[in-house]
Amino acid sequence: MILRKILRKIISWSMTDLQNVIFDKTVMFAPYSQVSNSKIGKRSSIGRYSKVTHTDIGMYCSISWDVTINAVSHDYTLISTHSFLKRPDLGGFVEEDNRHYDKVTIGNDVWIGAHSVILPGVKIGDGAIIGAGSIVTRDVESYSIVAGNSAKFLRWRFDKQIISELKEIKWWLWEDSKIKHNINFFTTPLTMKSIQELKANNCTDHL
């Protein structure tokens, strides 16, 4: 069983394209994912066939399959939108790669649904949800749910009071031992009562 898990991980890594990526050892990369020039936080996961570049991703983020983050823009004000004017490997018309990337920033505990596209420069707040198939062209607020092409606000995940408490708690900074100690907080629907019980047990300090 252990050997099988090791082999599965080796095979998965062999089918993953990582270039200049800083990531925590708990990060999961699905086969055929491509990540470059990015940072990825604790326990975040990148789905199969997803492509990520020039992006900072926080902790506990769930990036589904076939997601594109920081899709390259093409300058439509020039005579051609083709990349041969920016890449030396496309005919040798330029000496250096002069493509420009506006970094995408993704907070913590963010869920991005399958087939979504996040455009350059977008900032996604903690706890946000991006619906499957969305094209995200502008910043997304913390704990909001957006979807569509282009993505529009649908609703908040929780009411304002709970969101305010979650921004203060920042549970993703907790050590594993603290999460295990308060596992009921994660396995039942979130309410102000459960948050108050958590605070009453003096568990909101960051370890």
mmCIF file with all atom_site columns, C-alpha atoms in Angstrom:
data_model
loop_
_atom_site.group_PDB
_atom_site.id
_atom_site.type_symbol
_atom_site.label_atom_id
_atom_site.label_alt_id
_atom_site.label_comp_id
_atom_site.label_asym_id
_atom_site.label_entity_id
_atom_site.label_seq_id
_atom_site.pdbx_PDB_ins_code
_atom_site.Cartn_x
_atom_site.Cartn_y
_atom_site.Cartn_z
_atom_site.occupancy
_atom_site.B_iso_or_equiv
_atom_site.pdbx_formal_charge
_atom_site.auth_seq_id
_atom_site.auth_comp_id
_atom_site.auth_asym_id
_atom_site.auth_atom_id
_atom_site.pdbx_PDB_model_num
ATOM 1   C CA . MET A 1 1   ? 0.000   0.000  0.000   1.00 0.00 ? 1   MET A CA 1
ATOM 2   C CA . ILE A 1 2   ? 2.780   2.435  0.929   1.00 0.00 ? 2   ILE A CA 1
ATOM 3   C CA . LEU A 1 3   ? 4.771   1.509  -2.182  1.00 0.00 ? 3   LEU A CA 1
ATOM 4   C CA . ARG A 1 4   ? 1.688   2.025  -4.335  1.00 0.00 ? 4   ARG A CA 1
ATOM 5   C CA . LYS A 1 5   ? 1.204   5.515  -2.900  1.00 0.00 ? 5   LYS A CA 1
ATOM 6   C CA . ILE A 1 6   ? 4.844   6.366  -3.536  1.00 0.00 ? 6   ILE A CA 1
ATOM 7   C CA . LEU A 1 7   ? 4.651   5.114  -7.128  1.00 0.00 ? 7   LEU A CA 1
ATOM 8   C CA . ARG A 1 8   ? 1.438   7.036  -7.725  1.00 0.00 ? 8   ARG A CA 1
ATOM 9   C CA . LYS A 1 9   ? 3.087   10.218 -6.472  1.00 0.00 ? 9   LYS A CA 1
ATOM 10  C CA . ILE A 1 10  ? 6.175   9.670  -8.640  1.00 0.00 ? 10  ILE A CA 1
ATOM 11  C CA . ILE A 1 11  ? 4.029   9.097  -11.737 1.00 0.00 ? 11  ILE A CA 1
ATOM 12  C CA . SER A 1 12  ? 1.954   12.179 -10.939 1.00 0.00 ? 12  SER A CA 1
ATOM 13  C CA . TRP A 1 13  ? 5.054   14.333 -10.573 1.00 0.00 ? 13  TRP A CA 1
ATOM 14  C CA . SER A 1 14  ? 6.487   13.025 -13.842 1.00 0.00 ? 14  SER A CA 1
ATOM 15  C CA . MET A 1 15  ? 3.396   14.315 -15.658 1.00 0.00 ? 15  MET A CA 1
ATOM 16  C CA . THR A 1 16  ? 3.483   17.737 -13.974 1.00 0.00 ? 16  THR A CA 1
ATOM 17  C CA . ASP A 1 17  ? 5.309   20.738 -15.445 1.00 0.00 ? 17  ASP A CA 1
ATOM 18  C CA . LEU A 1 18  ? 6.719   23.000 -12.709 1.00 0.00 ? 18  LEU A CA 1
ATOM 19  C CA . GLN A 1 19  ? 9.047   25.890 -13.529 1.00 0.00 ? 19  GLN A CA 1
ATOM 20  C CA . ASN A 1 20  ? 10.317  28.373 -10.951 1.00 0.00 ? 20  ASN A CA 1
ATOM 21  C CA . VAL A 1 21  ? 7.608   27.514 -8.413  1.00 0.00 ? 21  VAL A CA 1
ATOM 22  C CA . ILE A 1 22  ? 7.861   28.027 -4.647  1.00 0.00 ? 22  ILE A CA 1
ATOM 23  C CA . PHE A 1 23  ? 5.419   25.801 -2.777  1.00 0.00 ? 23  PHE A CA 1
ATOM 24  C CA . ASP A 1 24  ? 4.780   24.140 0.566   1.00 0.00 ? 24  ASP A CA 1
ATOM 25  C CA . LYS A 1 25  ? 5.476   20.411 0.768   1.00 0.00 ? 25  LYS A CA 1
ATOM 26  C CA . THR A 1 26  ? 1.756   19.774 1.371   1.00 0.00 ? 26  THR A CA 1
ATOM 27  C CA . VAL A 1 27  ? 0.684   21.273 -1.973  1.00 0.00 ? 27  VAL A CA 1
ATOM 28  C CA . MET A 1 28  ? -0.938  18.810 -4.391  1.00 0.00 ? 28  MET A CA 1
ATOM 29  C CA . PHE A 1 29  ? -0.359  18.984 -8.156  1.00 0.00 ? 29  PHE A CA 1
ATOM 30  C CA . ALA A 1 30  ? -2.594  16.787 -10.304 1.00 0.00 ? 30  ALA A CA 1
ATOM 31  C CA . PRO A 1 31  ? -1.115  15.107 -13.402 1.00 0.00 ? 31  PRO A CA 1
ATOM 32  C CA . TYR A 1 32  ? -0.767  17.348 -16.469 1.00 0.00 ? 32  TYR A CA 1
ATOM 33  C CA . SER A 1 33  ? -0.965  20.571 -14.452 1.00 0.00 ? 33  SER A CA 1
ATOM 34  C CA . GLN A 1 34  ? 1.449   23.335 -15.496 1.00 0.00 ? 34  GLN A CA 1
ATOM 35  C CA . VAL A 1 35  ? 2.687   25.953 -13.032 1.00 0.00 ? 35  VAL A CA 1
ATOM 36  C CA . SER A 1 36  ? 5.405   28.554 -13.533 1.00 0.00 ? 36  SER A CA 1
ATOM 37  C CA . ASN A 1 37  ? 6.791   31.626 -11.767 1.00 0.00 ? 37  ASN A CA 1
ATOM 38  C CA . SER A 1 38  ? 4.340   31.274 -8.890  1.00 0.00 ? 38  SER A CA 1
ATOM 39  C CA . LYS A 1 39  ? 4.069   30.780 -5.122  1.00 0.00 ? 39  LYS A CA 1
ATOM 40  C CA . ILE A 1 40  ? 1.580   28.329 -3.583  1.00 0.00 ? 40  ILE A CA 1
ATOM 41  C CA . GLY A 1 41  ? 0.650   28.036 0.093   1.00 0.00 ? 41  GLY A CA 1
ATOM 42  C CA . LYS A 1 42  ? 0.008   25.153 2.460   1.00 0.00 ? 42  LYS A CA 1
ATOM 43  C CA . ARG A 1 43  ? -2.367  22.364 1.348   1.00 0.00 ? 43  ARG A CA 1
ATOM 44  C CA . SER A 1 44  ? -3.548  24.122 -1.786  1.00 0.00 ? 44  SER A CA 1
ATOM 45  C CA . SER A 1 45  ? -4.243  21.902 -4.795  1.00 0.00 ? 45  SER A CA 1
ATOM 46  C CA . ILE A 1 46  ? -3.928  22.410 -8.546  1.00 0.00 ? 46  ILE A CA 1
ATOM 47  C CA . GLY A 1 47  ? -6.238  20.298 -10.699 1.00 0.00 ? 47  GLY A CA 1
ATOM 48  C CA . ARG A 1 48  ? -5.546  18.230 -13.799 1.00 0.00 ? 48  ARG A CA 1
ATOM 49  C CA . TYR A 1 49  ? -4.788  20.230 -16.973 1.00 0.00 ? 49  TYR A CA 1
ATOM 50  C CA . SER A 1 50  ? -4.795  23.532 -15.068 1.00 0.00 ? 50  SER A CA 1
ATOM 51  C CA . LYS A 1 51  ? -2.293  26.203 -16.088 1.00 0.00 ? 51  LYS A CA 1
ATOM 52  C CA . VAL A 1 52  ? -0.974  28.787 -13.631 1.00 0.00 ? 52  VAL A CA 1
ATOM 53  C CA . THR A 1 53  ? 1.669   31.448 -14.203 1.00 0.00 ? 53  THR A CA 1
ATOM 54  C CA . HIS A 1 54  ? 2.921   34.549 -12.360 1.00 0.00 ? 54  HIS A CA 1
ATOM 55  C CA . THR A 1 55  ? 0.468   33.982 -9.526  1.00 0.00 ? 55  THR A CA 1
ATOM 56  C CA . ASP A 1 56  ? 0.587   34.014 -5.723  1.00 0.00 ? 56  ASP A CA 1
ATOM 57  C CA . ILE A 1 57  ? -1.832  31.442 -4.252  1.00 0.00 ? 57  ILE A CA 1
ATOM 58  C CA . GLY A 1 58  ? -2.577  31.316 -0.526  1.00 0.00 ? 58  GLY A CA 1
ATOM 59  C CA . MET A 1 59  ? -3.226  28.379 1.795   1.00 0.00 ? 59  MET A CA 1
ATOM 60  C CA . TYR A 1 60  ? -5.997  25.758 1.488   1.00 0.00 ? 60  TYR A CA 1
ATOM 61  C CA . CYS A 1 61  ? -7.038  26.834 -2.009  1.00 0.00 ? 61  CYS A CA 1
ATOM 62  C CA . SER A 1 62  ? -8.852  24.404 -4.303  1.00 0.00 ? 62  SER A CA 1
ATOM 63  C CA . ILE A 1 63  ? -8.093  24.990 -7.980  1.00 0.00 ? 63  ILE A CA 1
ATOM 64  C CA . SER A 1 64  ? -10.219 22.599 -10.026 1.00 0.00 ? 64  SER A CA 1
ATOM 65  C CA . TRP A 1 65  ? -9.307  20.995 -13.357 1.00 0.00 ? 65  TRP A CA 1
ATOM 66  C CA . ASP A 1 66  ? -8.694  22.817 -16.628 1.00 0.00 ? 66  ASP A CA 1
ATOM 67  C CA . VAL A 1 67  ? -8.391  26.217 -14.933 1.00 0.00 ? 67  VAL A CA 1
ATOM 68  C CA . THR A 1 68  ? -6.246  28.936 -16.504 1.00 0.00 ? 68  THR A CA 1
ATOM 69  C CA . ILE A 1 69  ? -4.824  31.544 -14.144 1.00 0.00 ? 69  ILE A CA 1
ATOM 70  C CA . ASN A 1 70  ? -3.168  34.634 -15.618 1.00 0.00 ? 70  ASN A CA 1
ATOM 71  C CA . ALA A 1 71  ? -4.090  34.065 -19.225 1.00 0.00 ? 71  ALA A CA 1
ATOM 72  C CA . VAL A 1 72  ? -1.732  36.102 -21.412 1.00 0.00 ? 72  VAL A CA 1
ATOM 73  C CA . SER A 1 73  ? -3.243  39.173 -23.056 1.00 0.00 ? 73  SER A CA 1
ATOM 74  C CA . HIS A 1 74  ? -2.532  40.165 -26.663 1.00 0.00 ? 74  HIS A CA 1
ATOM 75  C CA . ASP A 1 75  ? -2.122  43.803 -27.686 1.00 0.00 ? 75  ASP A CA 1
ATOM 76  C CA . TYR A 1 76  ? -4.894  44.422 -30.196 1.00 0.00 ? 76  TYR A CA 1
ATOM 77  C CA . THR A 1 77  ? -3.697  47.997 -30.885 1.00 0.00 ? 77  THR A CA 1
ATOM 78  C CA . LEU A 1 78  ? -0.743  46.649 -32.911 1.00 0.00 ? 78  LEU A CA 1
ATOM 79  C CA . ILE A 1 79  ? -0.972  45.508 -36.534 1.00 0.00 ? 79  ILE A CA 1
ATOM 80  C CA . SER A 1 80  ? -0.891  41.880 -35.327 1.00 0.00 ? 80  SER A CA 1
ATOM 81  C CA . THR A 1 81  ? -2.002  40.209 -32.104 1.00 0.00 ? 81  THR A CA 1
ATOM 82  C CA . HIS A 1 82  ? 0.460   37.342 -32.688 1.00 0.00 ? 82  HIS A CA 1
ATOM 83  C CA . SER A 1 83  ? 3.201   36.695 -30.103 1.00 0.00 ? 83  SER A CA 1
ATOM 84  C CA . PHE A 1 84  ? 6.106   36.686 -32.587 1.00 0.00 ? 84  PHE A CA 1
ATOM 85  C CA . LEU A 1 85  ? 6.767   40.313 -31.590 1.00 0.00 ? 85  LEU A CA 1
ATOM 86  C CA . LYS A 1 86  ? 7.400   39.253 -27.992 1.00 0.00 ? 86  LYS A CA 1
ATOM 87  C CA . ARG A 1 87  ? 8.954   35.779 -28.185 1.00 0.00 ? 87  ARG A CA 1
ATOM 88  C CA . PRO A 1 88  ? 12.373  35.093 -29.762 1.00 0.00 ? 88  PRO A CA 1
ATOM 89  C CA . ASP A 1 89  ? 11.433  31.445 -30.342 1.00 0.00 ? 89  ASP A CA 1
ATOM 90  C CA . LEU A 1 90  ? 8.748   32.450 -32.854 1.00 0.00 ? 90  LEU A CA 1
ATOM 91  C CA . GLY A 1 91  ? 10.867  33.377 -35.852 1.00 0.00 ? 91  GLY A CA 1
ATOM 92  C CA . GLY A 1 92  ? 13.681  35.297 -34.172 1.00 0.00 ? 92  GLY A CA 1
ATOM 93  C CA . PHE A 1 93  ? 12.204  38.743 -34.829 1.00 0.00 ? 93  PHE A CA 1
ATOM 94  C CA . VAL A 1 94  ? 13.097  39.873 -31.275 1.00 0.00 ? 94  VAL A CA 1
ATOM 95  C CA . GLU A 1 95  ? 16.171  39.020 -29.215 1.00 0.00 ? 95  GLU A CA 1
ATOM 96  C CA . GLU A 1 96  ? 14.538  38.721 -25.794 1.00 0.00 ? 96  GLU A CA 1
ATOM 97  C CA . ASP A 1 97  ? 11.243  37.504 -24.396 1.00 0.00 ? 97  ASP A CA 1
ATOM 98  C CA . ASN A 1 98  ? 9.438   40.756 -23.611 1.00 0.00 ? 98  ASN A CA 1
ATOM 99  C CA . ARG A 1 99  ? 6.091   39.414 -22.553 1.00 0.00 ? 99  ARG A CA 1
ATOM 100 C CA . HIS A 1 100 ? 4.654   41.318 -19.579 1.00 0.00 ? 100 HIS A CA 1
ATOM 101 C CA . TYR A 1 101 ? 2.647   39.676 -16.804 1.00 0.00 ? 101 TYR A CA 1
ATOM 102 C CA . ASP A 1 102 ? 0.464   41.421 -14.240 1.00 0.00 ? 102 ASP A CA 1
ATOM 103 C CA . LYS A 1 103 ? 0.601   39.148 -11.203 1.00 0.00 ? 103 LYS A CA 1
ATOM 104 C CA . VAL A 1 104 ? -2.599  37.446 -10.051 1.00 0.00 ? 104 VAL A CA 1
ATOM 105 C CA . THR A 1 105 ? -3.078  37.245 -6.281  1.00 0.00 ? 105 THR A CA 1
ATOM 106 C CA . ILE A 1 106 ? -5.341  34.592 -4.761  1.00 0.00 ? 106 ILE A CA 1
ATOM 107 C CA . GLY A 1 107 ? -6.078  34.614 -1.028  1.00 0.00 ? 107 GLY A CA 1
ATOM 108 C CA . ASN A 1 108 ? -6.637  31.678 1.314   1.00 0.00 ? 108 ASN A CA 1
ATOM 109 C CA . ASP A 1 109 ? -9.441  29.089 1.246   1.00 0.00 ? 109 ASP A CA 1
ATOM 110 C CA . VAL A 1 110 ? -10.429 30.056 -2.296  1.00 0.00 ? 110 VAL A CA 1
ATOM 111 C CA . TRP A 1 111 ? -12.306 27.592 -4.517  1.00 0.00 ? 111 TRP A CA 1
ATOM 112 C CA . ILE A 1 112 ? -12.050 28.032 -8.297  1.00 0.00 ? 112 ILE A CA 1
ATOM 113 C CA . GLY A 1 113 ? -14.380 25.844 -10.358 1.00 0.00 ? 113 GLY A CA 1
ATOM 114 C CA . ALA A 1 114 ? -13.455 23.843 -13.461 1.00 0.00 ? 114 ALA A CA 1
ATOM 115 C CA . HIS A 1 115 ? -12.842 25.567 -16.831 1.00 0.00 ? 115 HIS A CA 1
ATOM 116 C CA . SER A 1 116 ? -12.513 29.000 -15.219 1.00 0.00 ? 116 SER A CA 1
ATOM 117 C CA . VAL A 1 117 ? -10.151 31.661 -16.557 1.00 0.00 ? 117 VAL A CA 1
ATOM 118 C CA . ILE A 1 118 ? -8.566  34.308 -14.332 1.00 0.00 ? 118 ILE A CA 1
ATOM 119 C CA . LEU A 1 119 ? -7.248  37.285 -16.292 1.00 0.00 ? 119 LEU A CA 1
ATOM 120 C CA . PRO A 1 120 ? -3.996  39.154 -15.508 1.00 0.00 ? 120 PRO A CA 1
ATOM 121 C CA . GLY A 1 121 ? -3.799  41.423 -12.468 1.00 0.00 ? 121 GLY A CA 1
ATOM 122 C CA . VAL A 1 122 ? -6.904  40.062 -10.741 1.00 0.00 ? 122 VAL A CA 1
ATOM 123 C CA . LYS A 1 123 ? -6.959  39.854 -6.933  1.00 0.00 ? 123 LYS A CA 1
ATOM 124 C CA . ILE A 1 124 ? -9.223  37.250 -5.300  1.00 0.00 ? 124 ILE A CA 1
ATOM 125 C CA . GLY A 1 125 ? -9.953  37.631 -1.583  1.00 0.00 ? 125 GLY A CA 1
ATOM 126 C CA . ASP A 1 126 ? -9.942  35.001 1.162   1.00 0.00 ? 126 ASP A CA 1
ATOM 127 C CA . GLY A 1 127 ? -12.802 32.513 1.155   1.00 0.00 ? 127 GLY A CA 1
ATOM 128 C CA . ALA A 1 128 ? -14.120 33.464 -2.282  1.00 0.00 ? 128 ALA A CA 1
ATOM 129 C CA . ILE A 1 129 ? -15.759 30.990 -4.665  1.00 0.00 ? 129 ILE A CA 1
ATOM 130 C CA . ILE A 1 130 ? -15.479 31.195 -8.466  1.00 0.00 ? 130 ILE A CA 1
ATOM 131 C CA . GLY A 1 131 ? -18.201 29.239 -10.252 1.00 0.00 ? 131 GLY A CA 1
ATOM 132 C CA . ALA A 1 132 ? -17.250 26.700 -12.934 1.00 0.00 ? 132 ALA A CA 1
ATOM 133 C CA . GLY A 1 133 ? -16.684 28.140 -16.393 1.00 0.00 ? 133 GLY A CA 1
ATOM 134 C CA . SER A 1 134 ? -16.262 31.705 -15.173 1.00 0.00 ? 134 SER A CA 1
ATOM 135 C CA . ILE A 1 135 ? -14.141 34.371 -16.848 1.00 0.00 ? 135 ILE A CA 1
ATOM 136 C CA . VAL A 1 136 ? -12.851 36.600 -14.041 1.00 0.00 ? 136 VAL A CA 1
ATOM 137 C CA . THR A 1 137 ? -11.905 40.047 -15.325 1.00 0.00 ? 137 THR A CA 1
ATOM 138 C CA . ARG A 1 138 ? -11.954 42.066 -12.101 1.00 0.00 ? 138 ARG A CA 1
ATOM 139 C CA . ASP A 1 139 ? -11.104 41.715 -8.413  1.00 0.00 ? 139 ASP A CA 1
ATOM 140 C CA . VAL A 1 140 ? -13.238 39.403 -6.264  1.00 0.00 ? 140 VAL A CA 1
ATOM 141 C CA . GLU A 1 141 ? -14.076 40.307 -2.666  1.00 0.00 ? 141 GLU A CA 1
ATOM 142 C CA . SER A 1 142 ? -13.420 37.996 0.269   1.00 0.00 ? 142 SER A CA 1
ATOM 143 C CA . TYR A 1 143 ? -16.171 35.431 0.929   1.00 0.00 ? 143 TYR A CA 1
ATOM 144 C CA . SER A 1 144 ? -18.121 36.397 -2.177  1.00 0.00 ? 144 SER A CA 1
ATOM 145 C CA . ILE A 1 145 ? -19.467 33.950 -4.751  1.00 0.00 ? 145 ILE A CA 1
ATOM 146 C CA . VAL A 1 146 ? -19.102 34.976 -8.397  1.00 0.00 ? 146 VAL A CA 1
ATOM 147 C CA . ALA A 1 147 ? -19.825 33.228 -11.687 1.00 0.00 ? 147 ALA A CA 1
ATOM 148 C CA . GLY A 1 148 ? -20.374 33.852 -15.378 1.00 0.00 ? 148 GLY A CA 1
ATOM 149 C CA . ASN A 1 149 ? -18.705 35.415 -18.410 1.00 0.00 ? 149 ASN A CA 1
ATOM 150 C CA . SER A 1 150 ? -17.647 37.890 -17.310 1.00 0.00 ? 150 SER A CA 1
ATOM 151 C CA . ALA A 1 151 ? -17.973 36.814 -13.672 1.00 0.00 ? 151 ALA A CA 1
ATOM 152 C CA . LYS A 1 152 ? -20.561 38.710 -11.649 1.00 0.00 ? 152 LYS A CA 1
ATOM 153 C CA . PHE A 1 153 ? -21.335 38.789 -7.946  1.00 0.00 ? 153 PHE A CA 1
ATOM 154 C CA . LEU A 1 154 ? -24.047 36.306 -6.935  1.00 0.00 ? 154 LEU A CA 1
ATOM 155 C CA . ARG A 1 155 ? -24.095 36.400 -3.158  1.00 0.00 ? 155 ARG A CA 1
ATOM 156 C CA . TRP A 1 156 ? -22.004 36.257 0.007   1.00 0.00 ? 156 TRP A CA 1
ATOM 157 C CA . ARG A 1 157 ? -21.015 32.894 1.489   1.00 0.00 ? 157 ARG A CA 1
ATOM 158 C CA . PHE A 1 158 ? -22.059 34.038 4.972   1.00 0.00 ? 158 PHE A CA 1
ATOM 159 C CA . ASP A 1 159 ? -23.679 37.062 6.568   1.00 0.00 ? 159 ASP A CA 1
ATOM 160 C CA . LYS A 1 160 ? -21.563 40.146 7.289   1.00 0.00 ? 160 LYS A CA 1
ATOM 161 C CA . GLN A 1 161 ? -21.104 39.348 10.973  1.00 0.00 ? 161 GLN A CA 1
ATOM 162 C CA . ILE A 1 162 ? -19.734 35.863 10.297  1.00 0.00 ? 162 ILE A CA 1
ATOM 163 C CA . ILE A 1 163 ? -17.476 37.169 7.517   1.00 0.00 ? 163 ILE A CA 1
ATOM 164 C CA . SER A 1 164 ? -16.085 39.786 9.886   1.00 0.00 ? 164 SER A CA 1
ATOM 165 C CA . GLU A 1 165 ? -15.307 37.093 12.463  1.00 0.00 ? 165 GLU A CA 1
ATOM 166 C CA . LEU A 1 166 ? -13.648 34.842 9.866   1.00 0.00 ? 166 LEU A CA 1
ATOM 167 C CA . LYS A 1 167 ? -11.403 37.680 8.725   1.00 0.00 ? 167 LYS A CA 1
ATOM 168 C CA . GLU A 1 168 ? -10.256 38.019 12.321  1.00 0.00 ? 168 GLU A CA 1
ATOM 169 C CA . ILE A 1 169 ? -9.870  34.292 13.035  1.00 0.00 ? 169 ILE A CA 1
ATOM 170 C CA . LYS A 1 170 ? -7.772  33.504 9.926   1.00 0.00 ? 170 LYS A CA 1
ATOM 171 C CA . TRP A 1 171 ? -8.038  29.766 10.614  1.00 0.00 ? 171 TRP A CA 1
ATOM 172 C CA . TRP A 1 172 ? -5.672  28.860 7.750   1.00 0.00 ? 172 TRP A CA 1
ATOM 173 C CA . LEU A 1 173 ? -2.800  30.120 9.913   1.00 0.00 ? 173 LEU A CA 1
ATOM 174 C CA . TRP A 1 174 ? -3.510  27.491 12.564  1.00 0.00 ? 174 TRP A CA 1
ATOM 175 C CA . GLU A 1 175 ? -1.175  24.597 13.150  1.00 0.00 ? 175 GLU A CA 1
ATOM 176 C CA . ASP A 1 176 ? -2.533  21.143 12.285  1.00 0.00 ? 176 ASP A CA 1
ATOM 177 C CA . SER A 1 177 ? -2.839  20.308 15.988  1.00 0.00 ? 177 SER A CA 1
ATOM 178 C CA . LYS A 1 178 ? -5.136  23.272 16.547  1.00 0.00 ? 178 LYS A CA 1
ATOM 179 C CA . ILE A 1 179 ? -7.346  22.318 13.604  1.00 0.00 ? 179 ILE A CA 1
ATOM 180 C CA . LYS A 1 180 ? -7.618  18.756 14.918  1.00 0.00 ? 180 LYS A CA 1
ATOM 181 C CA . HIS A 1 181 ? -8.491  20.053 18.384  1.00 0.00 ? 181 HIS A CA 1
ATOM 182 C CA . ASN A 1 182 ? -11.317 22.138 16.901  1.00 0.00 ? 182 ASN A CA 1
ATOM 183 C CA . ILE A 1 183 ? -12.353 19.754 14.132  1.00 0.00 ? 183 ILE A CA 1
ATOM 184 C CA . ASN A 1 184 ? -16.064 20.131 14.942  1.00 0.00 ? 184 ASN A CA 1
ATOM 185 C CA . PHE A 1 185 ? -15.755 23.777 13.929  1.00 0.00 ? 185 PHE A CA 1
ATOM 186 C CA . PHE A 1 186 ? -14.908 22.577 10.406  1.00 0.00 ? 186 PHE A CA 1
ATOM 187 C CA . THR A 1 187 ? -17.366 19.691 10.049  1.00 0.00 ? 187 THR A CA 1
ATOM 188 C CA . THR A 1 188 ? -20.638 21.426 10.926  1.00 0.00 ? 188 THR A CA 1
ATOM 189 C CA . PRO A 1 189 ? -22.431 24.315 9.169   1.00 0.00 ? 189 PRO A CA 1
ATOM 190 C CA . LEU A 1 190 ? -20.916 27.613 10.279  1.00 0.00 ? 190 LEU A CA 1
ATOM 191 C CA . THR A 1 191 ? -23.042 29.816 12.547  1.00 0.00 ? 191 THR A CA 1
ATOM 192 C CA . MET A 1 192 ? -22.413 32.693 14.943  1.00 0.00 ? 192 MET A CA 1
ATOM 193 C CA . LYS A 1 193 ? -23.103 30.249 17.762  1.00 0.00 ? 193 LYS A CA 1
ATOM 194 C CA . SER A 1 194 ? -20.246 27.967 16.681  1.00 0.00 ? 194 SER A CA 1
ATOM 195 C CA . ILE A 1 195 ? -17.935 30.966 16.356  1.00 0.00 ? 195 ILE A CA 1
ATOM 196 C CA . GLN A 1 196 ? -18.897 32.183 19.824  1.00 0.00 ? 196 GLN A CA 1
ATOM 197 C CA . GLU A 1 197 ? -18.240 28.719 21.243  1.00 0.00 ? 197 GLU A CA 1
ATOM 198 C CA . LEU A 1 198 ? -14.846 28.725 19.577  1.00 0.00 ? 198 LEU A CA 1
ATOM 199 C CA . LYS A 1 199 ? -13.999 32.104 21.078  1.00 0.00 ? 199 LYS A CA 1
ATOM 200 C CA . ALA A 1 200 ? -15.281 31.018 24.484  1.00 0.00 ? 200 ALA A CA 1
ATOM 201 C CA . ASN A 1 201 ? -12.793 28.158 24.393  1.00 0.00 ? 201 ASN A CA 1
ATOM 202 C CA . ASN A 1 202 ? -9.996  30.693 23.820  1.00 0.00 ? 202 ASN A CA 1
ATOM 203 C CA . CYS A 1 203 ? -9.159  29.183 20.436  1.00 0.00 ? 203 CYS A CA 1
ATOM 204 C CA . THR A 1 204 ? -8.897  32.299 18.278  1.00 0.00 ? 204 THR A CA 1
ATOM 205 C CA . ASP A 1 205 ? -5.253  32.999 19.002  1.00 0.00 ? 205 ASP A CA 1
ATOM 206 C CA . HIS A 1 206 ? -2.877  32.285 16.111  1.00 0.00 ? 206 HIS A CA 1
ATOM 207 C CA . LEU A 1 207 ? -0.310  29.602 16.858  1.00 0.00 ? 207 LEU A CA 1
#
